[in-house]
Amino acid sequence: MKITFYGHASLGIQIGDIKLLVDPFISANPKATAIDIDTLEADYILITHAHQDHIVDVEAIAKRTGAVVISNFEIVSHYEKLGIEGHPMNHGGKWDFEFGTVKYVNAIHTSSFPDGSYGGQPGGFVIEGEHKNIYIAGDTALTFDMKLIPLQTKLDLAILPIGDNFTMGIEDAILASDFVACDKVLGYHFDTFGYIEIDHKAAKQKFFEKEKDLMLLEIGDYIEL
Ligand code: NI
Ligand code: MN
């Protein structure tokens, strides 16, 4: 499994030959100018919630690639009206896709579309594929619901928001890492806006002191599990 960071909360995930894109917010991210959305490949686009900073490039990429949108029922319905194919899910449900299993799990946040229309309830994803398991938390507060995840899935990586203000900050992300029983964390949802700028060195040090590993990727860089 290869995981590429496209800035903010945008990820590319390759599982075998299948390419997933998560929460594409690239063309409107001034820090991600090196990434050209017209060259990104996607078989599926996973969307955690309907906020602008998670969906801005969904329509363009889905229409160009024919990617199938995977998200909550309301978000998938929104894109189906635009002629985009979707697979609707809701909290607690899982589905076996050609690349692996996806479970849509709870997040504590909000989920309106940029025009104020209802975007369902926000979520995260647990993805099991190629014998690797990851948790993409989405925008969320720290929540006890995270403790449910390791009851069923032994995670190889937790992708957690760390920018604070709109989501968990560093201290809560460290607790979230305990809750999901995974000490290997990829941080996201930081630095994009003034409200979520973080001190990288201090953040990594705090994880290190708890014997955990916080990875922060440059935009365009990837890790392999
Ligand atoms: Ni949000
Ligand atoms: Mn966000």
XYZ file of C-alpha atoms and ligand atoms in Angstrom:
227
model
C 0.000 0.000 0.000
C 1.404 3.357 -1.089
C 0.134 6.556 0.517
C 0.892 9.929 -1.058
C 0.268 13.256 0.670
C -1.273 15.903 -1.611
C -1.489 18.577 1.070
C -4.064 19.408 3.760
C -6.277 16.283 4.066
C -5.763 15.060 0.503
C -4.252 11.634 0.033
C -3.570 9.230 -2.764
C -3.680 5.563 -1.800
C -2.566 2.836 -4.146
C -3.616 -0.716 -3.312
C -2.387 -3.120 -5.956
C -3.391 -1.555 -9.275
C -6.265 0.416 -7.788
C -5.890 4.104 -7.034
C -7.901 5.871 -4.372
C -8.010 9.580 -3.799
C -9.164 10.946 -0.443
C -10.657 14.419 0.167
C -9.105 16.204 -2.818
C -8.483 19.866 -1.991
C -5.563 20.673 -4.227
C -6.331 23.318 -6.884
C -7.462 25.776 -4.189
C -4.582 25.011 -1.818
C -1.838 27.621 -2.350
C 0.662 25.218 -0.762
C -0.081 22.452 -3.290
C 0.696 24.276 -6.555
C 3.185 21.529 -7.504
C 0.320 19.049 -7.847
C -1.705 19.168 -11.066
C -5.166 17.673 -10.556
C -5.418 17.004 -14.306
C -2.698 14.377 -13.994
C -4.042 12.589 -10.904
C -5.426 9.128 -11.508
C -8.324 7.790 -9.476
C -10.534 4.721 -9.569
C -12.341 5.779 -6.388
C -12.639 9.069 -4.507
C -13.298 8.755 -0.783
C -14.852 11.773 0.929
C -14.959 12.068 4.723
C -17.344 15.051 4.822
C -18.720 17.862 2.678
C -16.613 20.826 3.769
C -14.973 22.864 1.023
C -11.455 21.931 2.104
C -12.241 18.248 1.406
C -14.253 18.295 -1.819
C -13.106 21.181 -3.981
C -11.597 18.974 -6.730
C -13.979 16.009 -6.528
C -16.205 16.990 -9.447
C -13.380 17.765 -11.895
C -11.395 14.640 -11.076
C -14.405 12.313 -11.006
C -15.702 13.589 -14.347
C -12.289 13.242 -16.004
C -11.383 9.842 -14.568
C -14.798 8.230 -14.105
C -13.865 7.528 -10.484
C -16.574 6.229 -8.159
C -17.266 8.416 -5.131
C -17.413 6.599 -1.778
C -18.902 8.608 1.060
C -21.985 9.002 3.183
C -25.401 8.758 1.530
C -25.968 12.522 1.335
C -22.613 13.318 -0.257
C -22.933 10.477 -2.780
C -26.474 11.657 -3.657
C -25.099 15.172 -4.242
C -22.520 13.868 -6.736
C -24.948 11.463 -8.428
C -27.060 14.506 -9.334
C -23.986 15.824 -11.156
C -23.733 12.592 -13.141
C -20.956 11.082 -11.016
C -21.154 7.437 -10.000
C -21.150 6.734 -6.303
C -21.243 4.111 -3.605
C -23.256 5.380 -0.613
C -22.362 4.274 2.903
C -23.259 5.304 6.403
C -21.737 5.054 9.844
C -20.802 1.592 11.024
C -21.258 0.034 7.609
C -18.539 -1.712 5.655
C -18.254 -2.983 2.104
C -15.861 -5.253 0.248
C -14.548 -3.354 -2.770
C -12.202 -4.782 -5.418
C -9.248 -3.225 -3.551
C -10.244 -4.198 0.004
C -12.752 -3.458 2.730
C -13.892 0.020 3.694
C -15.746 0.852 6.889
C -17.246 4.308 7.384
C -16.659 5.203 11.018
C -17.701 7.992 13.338
C -16.131 11.424 13.442
C -17.137 14.354 15.607
C -17.285 17.396 13.358
C -19.824 18.983 10.969
C -20.482 18.370 7.271
C -22.315 21.111 5.366
C -21.574 21.722 1.685
C -20.046 25.118 0.821
C -23.542 26.438 -0.116
C -24.877 25.421 3.297
C -26.791 22.368 2.083
C -26.808 19.204 4.168
C -23.797 16.961 3.768
C -24.864 14.210 6.136
C -22.776 13.414 9.176
C -18.971 13.471 8.965
C -16.969 10.289 9.118
C -13.646 8.582 8.744
C -12.565 5.399 6.987
C -10.950 2.166 8.085
C -9.435 0.570 4.993
C -8.192 -3.006 4.917
C -6.326 -3.959 1.779
C -3.259 -5.944 0.682
C -2.836 -7.197 4.271
C -2.390 -3.631 5.532
C -4.921 -1.734 7.593
C -5.187 2.014 7.892
C -7.482 4.477 9.632
C -8.216 7.826 8.021
C -9.814 9.827 10.802
C -11.177 12.716 8.727
C -11.814 15.965 10.542
C -12.670 14.929 14.062
C -12.403 15.618 17.722
C -10.927 12.999 19.979
C -13.721 10.528 20.680
C -14.122 7.315 22.663
C -15.604 5.767 19.498
C -12.017 5.429 18.268
C -11.598 2.663 20.857
C -13.971 0.480 18.832
C -11.569 0.295 15.894
C -8.837 -1.934 17.401
C -11.476 -4.356 18.699
C -11.834 -5.478 15.082
C -8.832 -4.186 13.160
C -5.124 -4.168 13.926
C -3.960 -0.951 12.326
C -0.646 -0.478 10.533
C -1.104 3.290 10.252
C -3.393 5.953 11.703
C -3.847 9.134 9.662
C -4.928 11.794 12.132
C -5.672 15.519 11.957
C -3.210 17.426 14.105
C -3.765 21.102 13.268
C -6.048 21.908 16.215
C -8.754 24.618 16.153
C -11.077 22.747 13.705
C -9.991 19.225 14.756
C -7.802 17.443 17.252
C -4.467 19.027 18.063
C -1.251 17.221 18.950
C -2.143 16.246 22.522
C -5.503 14.792 21.509
C -3.960 13.047 18.501
C -1.526 11.306 20.865
C -4.513 10.068 22.897
C -6.279 9.058 19.668
C -3.225 6.995 18.771
C -3.669 5.182 22.109
C -7.409 4.736 21.477
C -6.862 3.136 18.058
C -3.852 1.151 19.339
C -1.492 2.360 16.627
C 1.750 4.164 17.425
C 2.540 4.914 13.781
C 0.777 8.137 12.838
C 0.704 10.211 9.664
C -0.346 13.737 10.544
C -2.586 15.752 8.250
C -4.896 18.787 8.282
C -2.168 21.192 9.435
C -0.404 24.345 8.147
C -2.852 25.029 5.277
C -4.468 28.017 6.991
C -3.294 30.336 9.760
C -5.639 28.682 12.259
C -3.928 25.309 11.913
C -0.226 26.111 11.688
C 1.890 23.863 13.872
C 5.489 23.582 15.068
C 6.650 20.392 13.310
C 9.643 19.758 15.560
C 7.647 20.199 18.778
C 4.841 17.982 17.457
C 7.236 15.159 16.565
C 8.986 15.509 19.922
C 5.694 15.139 21.815
C 4.925 11.911 19.950
C 8.487 10.689 20.472
C 8.200 11.230 24.237
C 5.238 8.814 24.226
C 7.264 6.305 22.148
C 5.151 7.040 19.090
C 6.150 8.006 15.571
C 4.595 11.082 13.953
C 5.303 11.309 10.234
C 4.819 14.606 8.406
C 5.192 14.331 4.636
C 6.077 17.091 2.218
C 3.354 17.647 -0.373
C 3.859 15.059 -3.121
C 5.880 12.686 -0.920
C 4.737 9.171 -0.121
C 5.207 6.283 2.259
C 4.827 2.586 1.617
C 3.418 0.087 4.077
Ni -14.168 19.964 8.039
Mn -11.222 20.322 7.103
